[in-house]
Amino acid sequence: MHDATRTVHHPAVDEEGYASLTVPTHRASTIVYPDAASFFARRHRGFDGYTYGLHGTPTTRTLEAQLTALHGGVRTVLVPSGQAAVAIVMLSVLLPGDKVLIPDHVYPPVRSFCEEHLAPRGIAYGVYDPLIGADIAGLIDDAVKLVWVESPGSGTMEVQDVPAIVRAAKARGVLVGCDNTWATPLIFKPLAHGADFACEALTKYVGGHSDLLLGSITVADLGLRQMLKETLRGLGVGVSPDECQLALRGIETMALRLAHIGRVSEDFARRIARSPAVERVLHPALPSCPGHEFWRRDMGRSSGVFSIVLKPAPHALLEAALSALAVFAIGASWGGTRSLIAPMAIADDRTVTPWTDDGMVLRISIGLEAEDDLWNDLDALLAALERPAAARVA
Ligand SMILES: *Cc1c(COP(=O)(O)O)cnc(C)c1O
C-alpha cells in the first residue's frame, strides 16, 4: 500500500475498555456498505437505518431518542431551528386548498411564513383568539387540515386550553401541532394531551447556552415521521452532529436549570406586580395571566420567560432605563444562562384580538445569575420608570 492510500485509510483501533459517559460526534456525508448487495438494498433501510449523513448519524439519533423518551412519543425529527420545526410540519401536512389555524399570539415568524410563503401557494390560514378553547370547533371547516397551538404564547403568554382544542380538532379528524418551547417536555407533554406534533426550539432551554440553533418535532405515529422525513429529504434539510452534541450536553442540566429559573421567575413576577410602574404581569403562574387556570391544571410549573405590561411612559425614559441595566442583557432569543429583557411591539402582530395597552411590553427571561444581582437591576429599572408617574400625580 502506498503512502497516499494510507493517508486516506484510517487504521481501526481497539475500543475495548473505552467506556465514556459522553456521546461521540459522528460526522458523515457518505455512508459505505459492506458489499454490493447491501448497497442495492439500501432503500430498505428506511429512516431508522443509515443511508446518508443528511438523514442522520448515531449522534443525531441519540438526541432524537432522548427527546422521544421525554415526550413519550415514537420518533423525533431534528431540524435546523425552532422556526424550521413549525414550517416543516406545515409543509408536510398542507396542500393547496387546505387551511391552517394559528393563534393570534403565535411566534411572529410563523404568521409571516403563513402569509408570505403558504398563502401565495394556495394554502390558506386563519387566525384565532388564543383563548378560544372548545369554540375553535366553529372555525374548523372542511379545508382545515391543521390547528396550531403555542402555549403559553410568544410575548403575551396566554395559556391555551390545549386539551379542549385537541378534542375539537380530533372530532373533525384534524391534526394538531404544538409549539412547546416555553414549557419543554419537562413541564408539558403535548402528545400526552392528544397533539400530533410536539415542536421545540432546542435553541432555547435544551441548548441552554445561547450557542446553537436546532429544532425538533416529536410524533406518536410512524406515518407522520415518514411524512416529515420525506419533506426534509426533498428540501435537502438535515442537522449538524456538532449542534446535536452541544444539545446533548445542554439537555443534561436542563432539569436543574429549569427548576431554578422557574422558581426565580415566579418570585420576580410576584414582586414586579407590586411596582407602581407596572400595569400587569403576564406570567402563567399568576392569576393576572390569561389562561392561568389552564397552566394550573396542565402544567403547574414554570420556566423563566414572562412579560410585563408597563404603564405608559415616555419612550426616552424607557430607553434610558433599559440601557442602564447592568446584569440583564437586551436581546430576544432566550433560554441561555444570561438573563434577557426585550421590549416588544405587540399591537402590530395582532389581527383578531386587538392589543389595546399603550404601555410597552417587556419580555423577561431569567438566567442563572445570582438572584440579588438580577433583582437589583430590575428594581433600578422599575424605580426609574416610577419616578415620572409619581411626579405626574404630584
Ligand atoms: C425561539 C422560538 C422559536 C424559534 O426558534 P429558533 O430556533 O430561533 O428558530 C419558535 N417558537 C418559539 C415559541 C420560540 O420562542
Tab-separated table of C-alpha atoms and ligand atoms in Angstrom:
chain	number	residue	atom	x	y	z
A	1	MET	CA	0.000	0.000	0.000
A	2	HIS	CA	1.376	3.403	-0.956
A	3	ASP	CA	1.502	6.323	1.462
A	4	ALA	CA	-1.165	8.242	-0.467
A	5	THR	CA	-3.548	5.335	0.148
A	6	ARG	CA	-2.505	5.087	3.797
A	7	THR	CA	-3.351	8.776	4.266
A	8	VAL	CA	-7.000	8.121	3.433
A	9	HIS	CA	-7.427	4.747	5.146
A	10	HIS	CA	-7.805	5.236	8.896
A	11	PRO	CA	-6.488	2.252	10.850
A	12	ALA	CA	-9.001	0.515	13.096
A	13	VAL	CA	-8.150	0.896	16.786
A	14	ASP	CA	-9.189	-1.236	19.715
A	15	GLU	CA	-12.158	0.256	21.574
A	16	GLU	CA	-12.194	-2.485	24.202
A	17	GLY	CA	-12.428	-0.889	27.654
A	18	TYR	CA	-13.292	2.537	26.280
A	19	ALA	CA	-16.438	3.322	28.253
A	20	SER	CA	-17.246	7.026	28.276
A	21	LEU	CA	-20.243	8.977	29.556
A	22	THR	CA	-20.271	11.277	26.524
A	23	VAL	CA	-21.938	10.853	23.147
A	24	PRO	CA	-19.383	10.803	20.308
A	25	THR	CA	-19.792	13.318	17.497
A	26	HIS	CA	-20.308	11.220	14.372
A	27	ARG	CA	-19.804	13.362	11.283
A	28	ALA	CA	-20.621	11.884	7.883
A	29	SER	CA	-21.853	12.627	4.423
A	30	THR	CA	-21.174	9.248	2.787
A	31	ILE	CA	-22.267	6.004	4.357
A	32	VAL	CA	-20.438	2.986	2.928
A	33	TYR	CA	-21.767	-0.548	2.566
A	34	PRO	CA	-20.115	-3.864	3.325
A	35	ASP	CA	-20.972	-5.342	-0.107
A	36	ALA	CA	-22.762	-4.625	-3.370
A	37	ALA	CA	-25.941	-6.412	-2.297
A	38	SER	CA	-26.443	-4.138	0.704
A	39	PHE	CA	-25.810	-1.101	-1.489
A	40	PHE	CA	-28.523	-2.267	-3.918
A	41	ALA	CA	-30.854	-2.854	-0.970
A	42	ARG	CA	-30.109	0.439	0.789
A	43	ARG	CA	-33.612	1.870	0.313
A	44	HIS	CA	-34.976	-0.859	2.554
A	45	ARG	CA	-33.012	0.579	5.473
A	46	GLY	CA	-35.680	3.289	5.783
A	47	PHE	CA	-35.380	6.304	8.028
A	48	ASP	CA	-34.337	4.228	11.036
A	49	GLY	CA	-31.273	2.931	9.175
A	50	TYR	CA	-28.221	4.835	7.991
A	51	THR	CA	-28.038	5.717	4.305
A	52	TYR	CA	-26.688	9.248	4.059
A	53	GLY	CA	-25.345	11.757	6.565
A	54	LEU	CA	-28.161	14.184	5.803
A	55	HIS	CA	-30.693	11.718	7.212
A	56	GLY	CA	-28.873	11.112	10.497
A	57	THR	CA	-25.836	9.715	12.295
A	58	PRO	CA	-25.648	7.968	15.691
A	59	THR	CA	-25.173	11.408	17.297
A	60	THR	CA	-28.372	12.875	15.877
A	61	ARG	CA	-30.229	9.629	16.611
A	62	THR	CA	-29.181	9.810	20.256
A	63	LEU	CA	-30.661	13.288	20.663
A	64	GLU	CA	-33.795	12.201	18.783
A	65	ALA	CA	-34.221	9.174	21.042
A	66	GLN	CA	-33.746	11.269	24.160
A	67	LEU	CA	-36.419	13.782	23.091
A	68	THR	CA	-38.736	10.942	22.060
A	69	ALA	CA	-38.421	9.448	25.539
A	70	LEU	CA	-39.042	12.788	27.266
A	71	HIS	CA	-42.137	13.439	25.148
A	72	GLY	CA	-43.466	9.889	25.349
A	73	GLY	CA	-43.587	9.721	21.540
A	74	VAL	CA	-42.420	7.159	18.993
A	75	ARG	CA	-39.950	9.172	16.897
A	76	THR	CA	-38.360	12.635	16.799
A	77	VAL	CA	-37.148	14.509	13.740
A	78	LEU	CA	-34.438	17.160	14.103
A	79	VAL	CA	-34.351	20.335	12.029
A	80	PRO	CA	-32.026	23.342	11.916
A	81	SER	CA	-34.147	25.694	14.072
A	82	GLY	CA	-37.374	26.070	16.016
A	83	GLN	CA	-38.858	28.057	13.157
A	84	ALA	CA	-37.939	25.212	10.778
A	85	ALA	CA	-39.804	22.768	13.036
A	86	VAL	CA	-43.029	24.742	12.608
A	87	ALA	CA	-42.517	25.318	8.884
A	88	ILE	CA	-41.657	21.644	8.199
A	89	VAL	CA	-44.837	20.445	9.936
A	90	MET	CA	-46.921	22.866	7.883
A	91	LEU	CA	-45.171	21.973	4.604
A	92	SER	CA	-45.614	18.267	5.321
A	93	VAL	CA	-49.308	18.384	6.201
A	94	LEU	CA	-50.769	21.102	3.984
A	95	LEU	CA	-51.573	21.051	0.254
A	96	PRO	CA	-53.066	23.766	-1.965
A	97	GLY	CA	-56.717	24.263	-0.978
A	98	ASP	CA	-56.016	23.348	2.654
A	99	LYS	CA	-56.082	25.713	5.602
A	100	VAL	CA	-54.187	26.013	8.876
A	101	LEU	CA	-55.462	27.803	12.001
A	102	ILE	CA	-52.894	29.742	14.041
A	103	PRO	CA	-53.364	31.604	17.341
A	104	ASP	CA	-53.148	35.405	17.346
A	105	HIS	CA	-50.232	35.319	19.797
A	106	VAL	CA	-48.146	32.964	17.635
A	107	TYR	CA	-44.348	33.369	17.331
A	108	PRO	CA	-44.398	36.188	14.743
A	109	PRO	CA	-42.220	34.484	12.061
A	110	VAL	CA	-44.838	31.691	11.924
A	111	ARG	CA	-47.524	34.172	10.913
A	112	SER	CA	-45.118	35.631	8.325
A	113	PHE	CA	-44.473	32.135	6.932
A	114	CYS	CA	-48.229	31.574	6.528
A	115	GLU	CA	-48.734	34.961	4.932
A	116	GLU	CA	-45.689	35.167	2.693
A	117	HIS	CA	-44.972	31.544	1.820
A	118	LEU	CA	-48.078	29.383	2.252
A	119	ALA	CA	-50.809	31.799	1.125
A	120	PRO	CA	-49.215	32.596	-2.279
A	121	ARG	CA	-49.020	28.809	-2.872
A	122	GLY	CA	-52.732	28.326	-2.278
A	123	ILE	CA	-52.637	27.288	1.368
A	124	ALA	CA	-54.909	29.485	3.459
A	125	TYR	CA	-54.520	30.376	7.099
A	126	GLY	CA	-56.951	31.629	9.702
A	127	VAL	CA	-56.047	33.399	12.916
A	128	TYR	CA	-57.936	32.607	16.123
A	129	ASP	CA	-58.187	34.011	19.645
A	130	PRO	CA	-55.639	32.031	21.710
A	131	LEU	CA	-58.273	31.697	24.487
A	132	ILE	CA	-60.907	30.267	22.137
A	133	GLY	CA	-60.801	26.777	23.715
A	134	ALA	CA	-63.508	24.360	22.556
A	135	ASP	CA	-65.130	27.093	20.453
A	136	ILE	CA	-62.421	26.506	17.862
A	137	ALA	CA	-64.900	23.905	16.555
A	138	GLY	CA	-66.764	26.802	14.917
A	139	LEU	CA	-63.679	27.679	12.831
A	140	ILE	CA	-62.966	24.158	11.603
A	141	ASP	CA	-64.423	23.751	8.124
A	142	ASP	CA	-63.589	21.074	5.558
A	143	ALA	CA	-60.481	22.957	4.362
A	144	VAL	CA	-58.826	22.999	7.785
A	145	LYS	CA	-56.180	20.249	7.998
A	146	LEU	CA	-54.016	21.547	10.854
A	147	VAL	CA	-54.608	23.505	14.052
A	148	TRP	CA	-51.522	25.150	15.512
A	149	VAL	CA	-51.212	25.912	19.223
A	150	GLU	CA	-48.476	27.662	21.173
A	151	SER	CA	-48.913	27.601	24.917
A	152	PRO	CA	-48.127	29.926	26.516
A	153	GLY	CA	-47.838	32.301	23.580
A	154	SER	CA	-44.785	34.235	22.492
A	155	GLY	CA	-44.642	37.560	24.210
A	156	THR	CA	-48.124	37.851	25.670
A	157	MET	CA	-48.105	34.489	27.443
A	158	GLU	CA	-51.767	33.437	27.147
A	159	VAL	CA	-52.005	29.794	28.217
A	160	GLN	CA	-54.212	27.825	25.849
A	161	ASP	CA	-56.755	25.142	26.689
A	162	VAL	CA	-54.813	22.625	24.606
A	163	PRO	CA	-56.907	19.553	25.575
A	164	ALA	CA	-60.149	21.320	24.558
A	165	ILE	CA	-58.654	22.457	21.241
A	166	VAL	CA	-57.326	18.950	20.578
A	167	ARG	CA	-60.757	17.418	21.300
A	168	ALA	CA	-62.446	19.788	18.858
A	169	ALA	CA	-59.834	19.106	16.171
A	170	LYS	CA	-59.935	15.309	16.642
A	171	ALA	CA	-63.718	15.352	16.331
A	172	ARG	CA	-63.171	16.599	12.756
A	173	GLY	CA	-60.112	14.428	12.026
A	174	VAL	CA	-57.836	17.471	12.011
A	175	LEU	CA	-54.177	17.299	13.064
A	176	VAL	CA	-52.827	19.457	15.913
A	177	GLY	CA	-49.288	20.804	16.213
A	178	CYS	CA	-47.969	22.386	19.397
A	179	ASP	CA	-45.040	24.772	19.841
A	180	ASN	CA	-43.908	23.678	23.295
A	181	THR	CA	-40.757	25.798	23.555
A	182	TRP	CA	-41.686	27.669	26.747
A	183	ALA	CA	-42.618	24.528	28.684
A	184	THR	CA	-40.168	21.952	27.300
A	185	PRO	CA	-41.217	18.301	27.751
A	186	LEU	CA	-40.274	18.629	31.422
A	187	ILE	CA	-43.294	20.867	32.104
A	188	PHE	CA	-45.788	19.883	29.402
A	189	LYS	CA	-46.049	16.883	27.099
A	190	PRO	CA	-48.336	17.806	24.172
A	191	LEU	CA	-48.552	14.251	22.807
A	192	ALA	CA	-49.995	13.052	26.116
A	193	HIS	CA	-52.801	15.593	25.584
A	194	GLY	CA	-53.525	14.279	22.091
A	195	ALA	CA	-51.460	16.656	19.948
A	196	ASP	CA	-49.918	15.063	16.842
A	197	PHE	CA	-46.733	17.149	16.635
A	198	ALA	CA	-44.747	18.404	19.647
A	199	CYS	CA	-42.299	21.046	18.421
A	200	GLU	CA	-39.426	22.521	20.392
A	201	ALA	CA	-36.941	25.257	19.656
A	202	LEU	CA	-33.962	23.352	21.115
A	203	THR	CA	-32.152	26.658	20.607
A	204	LYS	CA	-33.694	27.738	23.897
A	205	TYR	CA	-33.739	25.531	27.021
A	206	VAL	CA	-32.268	22.311	25.605
A	207	GLY	CA	-29.227	24.114	24.195
A	208	GLY	CA	-29.268	26.338	27.232
A	209	HIS	CA	-26.146	28.375	26.425
A	210	SER	CA	-27.111	30.730	23.555
A	211	ASP	CA	-24.667	28.985	21.220
A	212	LEU	CA	-26.695	26.731	18.947
A	213	LEU	CA	-29.742	26.640	16.699
A	214	LEU	CA	-31.845	23.483	16.457
A	215	GLY	CA	-35.463	22.405	16.427
A	216	SER	CA	-37.313	19.152	16.967
A	217	ILE	CA	-40.636	17.584	16.058
A	218	THR	CA	-41.769	14.592	18.106
A	219	VAL	CA	-44.659	12.412	16.945
A	220	ALA	CA	-46.584	9.432	18.279
A	221	ASP	CA	-47.212	7.962	14.815
A	222	LEU	CA	-44.632	6.418	12.476
A	223	GLY	CA	-46.582	7.554	9.409
A	224	LEU	CA	-46.211	11.187	10.440
A	225	ARG	CA	-42.470	10.678	10.949
A	226	GLN	CA	-42.260	9.234	7.415
A	227	MET	CA	-44.065	12.289	6.020
A	228	LEU	CA	-41.770	14.722	7.863
A	229	LYS	CA	-38.605	12.902	6.767
A	230	GLU	CA	-39.751	12.844	3.123
A	231	THR	CA	-40.244	16.611	3.271
A	232	LEU	CA	-36.761	17.057	4.725
A	233	ARG	CA	-35.252	14.777	2.063
A	234	GLY	CA	-36.956	16.779	-0.685
A	235	LEU	CA	-35.802	20.084	0.752
A	236	GLY	CA	-32.310	18.724	1.431
A	237	VAL	CA	-32.501	19.721	5.073
A	238	GLY	CA	-30.547	17.995	7.823
A	239	VAL	CA	-28.730	18.950	11.027
A	240	SER	CA	-25.108	19.015	12.060
A	241	PRO	CA	-23.930	16.417	14.605
A	242	ASP	CA	-21.855	19.177	16.223
A	243	GLU	CA	-25.012	21.125	17.051
A	244	CYS	CA	-26.602	17.917	18.343
A	245	GLN	CA	-23.580	17.228	20.509
A	246	LEU	CA	-23.967	20.652	22.115
A	247	ALA	CA	-27.673	19.975	22.622
A	248	LEU	CA	-26.895	16.589	24.196
A	249	ARG	CA	-24.584	18.357	26.610
A	250	GLY	CA	-27.101	21.118	27.343
A	251	ILE	CA	-30.000	18.750	27.973
A	252	GLU	CA	-28.110	17.085	30.850
A	253	THR	CA	-28.521	20.199	33.005
A	254	MET	CA	-31.945	21.267	31.726
A	255	ALA	CA	-33.971	19.899	34.653
A	256	LEU	CA	-31.805	21.713	37.213
A	257	ARG	CA	-31.683	24.928	35.209
A	258	LEU	CA	-35.451	24.945	34.730
A	259	ALA	CA	-36.180	24.186	38.375
A	260	HIS	CA	-34.055	27.161	39.400
A	261	ILE	CA	-35.183	29.711	36.837
A	262	GLY	CA	-38.824	28.653	37.181
A	263	ARG	CA	-38.718	29.420	40.885
A	264	VAL	CA	-36.917	32.749	40.347
A	265	SER	CA	-39.257	33.810	37.530
A	266	GLU	CA	-42.369	33.144	39.636
A	267	ASP	CA	-40.862	35.022	42.576
A	268	PHE	CA	-39.803	38.004	40.461
A	269	ALA	CA	-43.177	38.106	38.693
A	270	ARG	CA	-44.947	38.479	42.049
A	271	ARG	CA	-42.532	41.165	43.217
A	272	ILE	CA	-42.715	43.116	39.945
A	273	ALA	CA	-46.521	43.104	40.141
A	274	ARG	CA	-46.259	45.392	43.196
A	275	SER	CA	-44.453	48.151	41.266
A	276	PRO	CA	-46.498	51.282	40.502
A	277	ALA	CA	-44.739	51.430	37.100
A	278	VAL	CA	-46.367	48.156	36.064
A	279	GLU	CA	-49.861	47.784	34.612
A	280	ARG	CA	-49.917	43.975	34.878
A	281	VAL	CA	-47.663	40.966	34.853
A	282	LEU	CA	-48.160	38.220	32.276
A	283	HIS	CA	-46.696	35.151	33.947
A	284	PRO	CA	-48.619	31.870	33.567
A	285	ALA	CA	-48.265	31.216	37.319
A	286	LEU	CA	-50.087	34.459	38.215
A	287	PRO	CA	-53.887	34.809	38.087
A	288	SER	CA	-53.373	38.056	36.119
A	289	CYS	CA	-52.191	35.960	33.140
A	290	PRO	CA	-54.961	34.942	30.702
A	291	GLY	CA	-55.322	31.163	30.800
A	292	HIS	CA	-53.698	30.881	34.248
A	293	GLU	CA	-56.284	28.200	35.129
A	294	PHE	CA	-55.014	26.002	32.258
A	295	TRP	CA	-51.435	26.467	33.451
A	296	ARG	CA	-52.539	25.318	36.918
A	297	ARG	CA	-54.417	22.339	35.518
A	298	ASP	CA	-51.961	21.192	32.812
A	299	MET	CA	-48.502	22.450	33.831
A	300	GLY	CA	-48.171	23.606	37.426
A	301	ARG	CA	-44.532	24.587	36.990
A	302	SER	CA	-42.792	27.431	35.218
A	303	SER	CA	-39.836	28.138	33.028
A	304	GLY	CA	-38.117	31.504	33.034
A	305	VAL	CA	-39.902	33.658	30.467
A	306	PHE	CA	-42.680	36.092	31.247
A	307	SER	CA	-43.798	39.572	30.250
A	308	ILE	CA	-44.770	42.759	31.974
A	309	VAL	CA	-47.068	45.445	30.630
A	310	LEU	CA	-45.764	48.826	31.727
A	311	LYS	CA	-47.880	51.854	32.416
A	312	PRO	CA	-47.402	54.354	29.590
A	313	ALA	CA	-44.031	56.059	29.998
A	314	PRO	CA	-42.061	58.456	27.794
A	315	HIS	CA	-40.064	56.474	25.256
A	316	ALA	CA	-36.798	58.255	26.056
A	317	LEU	CA	-37.190	57.381	29.728
A	318	LEU	CA	-37.778	53.714	28.950
A	319	GLU	CA	-34.836	53.625	26.570
A	320	ALA	CA	-32.550	55.184	29.175
A	321	ALA	CA	-33.757	52.801	31.908
A	322	LEU	CA	-33.186	49.744	29.694
A	323	SER	CA	-29.756	50.936	28.597
A	324	ALA	CA	-28.778	51.410	32.256
A	325	LEU	CA	-29.275	47.684	33.025
A	326	ALA	CA	-26.029	46.171	34.265
A	327	VAL	CA	-26.849	42.458	34.607
A	328	PHE	CA	-29.728	41.840	32.188
A	329	ALA	CA	-28.728	41.837	28.525
A	330	ILE	CA	-31.049	43.276	25.888
A	331	GLY	CA	-31.930	40.560	23.402
A	332	ALA	CA	-34.610	38.231	22.109
A	333	SER	CA	-33.507	34.582	21.855
A	334	TRP	CA	-33.922	33.356	25.421
A	335	GLY	CA	-33.151	30.096	27.208
A	336	GLY	CA	-29.442	30.587	27.873
A	337	THR	CA	-27.512	31.240	31.059
A	338	ARG	CA	-27.795	35.029	30.773
A	339	SER	CA	-30.938	36.891	31.765
A	340	LEU	CA	-32.503	38.881	28.955
A	341	ILE	CA	-35.008	41.640	28.538
A	342	ALA	CA	-36.665	42.611	25.260
A	343	PRO	CA	-39.110	45.433	24.577
A	344	MET	CA	-41.867	44.121	22.290
A	345	ALA	CA	-44.278	45.851	19.929
A	346	ILE	CA	-47.363	43.658	20.326
A	347	ALA	CA	-50.123	45.692	18.630
A	348	ASP	CA	-48.707	45.222	15.107
A	349	ASP	CA	-48.803	41.438	15.470
A	350	ARG	CA	-52.499	41.238	16.387
A	351	THR	CA	-55.371	40.781	13.967
A	352	VAL	CA	-58.300	39.144	15.811
A	353	THR	CA	-57.599	40.119	19.444
A	354	PRO	CA	-56.521	43.782	19.300
A	355	TRP	CA	-53.855	44.803	21.794
A	356	THR	CA	-55.095	47.994	23.437
A	357	ASP	CA	-52.452	48.731	26.094
A	358	ASP	CA	-50.483	51.899	25.416
A	359	GLY	CA	-47.639	50.904	27.716
A	360	MET	CA	-44.675	48.949	26.388
A	361	VAL	CA	-44.456	45.180	26.899
A	362	LEU	CA	-41.147	43.918	28.250
A	363	ARG	CA	-40.361	40.233	27.892
A	364	ILE	CA	-38.061	38.957	30.595
A	365	SER	CA	-36.065	35.740	30.517
A	366	ILE	CA	-34.429	34.647	33.741
A	367	GLY	CA	-30.956	33.115	33.530
A	368	LEU	CA	-28.508	31.744	36.037
A	369	GLU	CA	-27.021	34.884	37.610
A	370	ALA	CA	-27.333	35.451	41.372
A	371	GLU	CA	-30.902	36.444	42.227
A	372	ASP	CA	-29.826	39.547	44.178
A	373	ASP	CA	-27.876	40.955	41.242
A	374	LEU	CA	-30.827	40.378	38.959
A	375	TRP	CA	-33.320	41.891	41.365
A	376	ASN	CA	-31.190	44.986	41.957
A	377	ASP	CA	-31.084	45.528	38.204
A	378	LEU	CA	-34.863	45.141	37.805
A	379	ASP	CA	-35.540	47.237	40.866
A	380	ALA	CA	-33.487	50.106	39.434
A	381	LEU	CA	-35.334	49.819	36.118
A	382	LEU	CA	-38.758	49.932	37.793
A	383	ALA	CA	-37.709	52.783	40.101
A	384	ALA	CA	-36.576	54.846	37.112
A	385	LEU	CA	-39.975	54.270	35.493
A	386	GLU	CA	-41.919	55.029	38.684
A	387	ARG	CA	-40.447	58.472	39.220
A	388	PRO	CA	-42.259	60.406	36.499
A	389	ALA	CA	-45.549	58.665	37.354
A	390	ALA	CA	-45.183	59.910	40.930
A	391	ALA	CA	-44.249	63.356	39.623
A	392	ARG	CA	-47.343	63.497	37.426
A	393	VAL	CA	-49.615	62.665	40.368
A	394	ALA	CA	-47.943	65.382	42.470
B	1	LIG	C1	-37.407	30.964	19.637
B	1	LIG	C2	-38.721	30.377	19.312
B	1	LIG	C3	-38.938	29.760	18.090
B	1	LIG	C4	-37.902	29.719	17.011
B	1	LIG	O1	-36.733	29.052	17.369
B	1	LIG	P1	-35.409	29.295	16.503
B	1	LIG	O2	-34.566	28.118	16.806
B	1	LIG	O3	-34.839	30.597	16.980
B	1	LIG	O4	-35.835	29.368	15.076
B	1	LIG	C5	-40.187	29.213	17.850
B	1	LIG	N1	-41.160	29.267	18.770
B	1	LIG	C6	-40.979	29.848	19.961
B	1	LIG	C7	-42.099	29.874	20.941
B	1	LIG	C8	-39.769	30.443	20.268
B	1	LIG	O5	-39.600	31.046	21.446
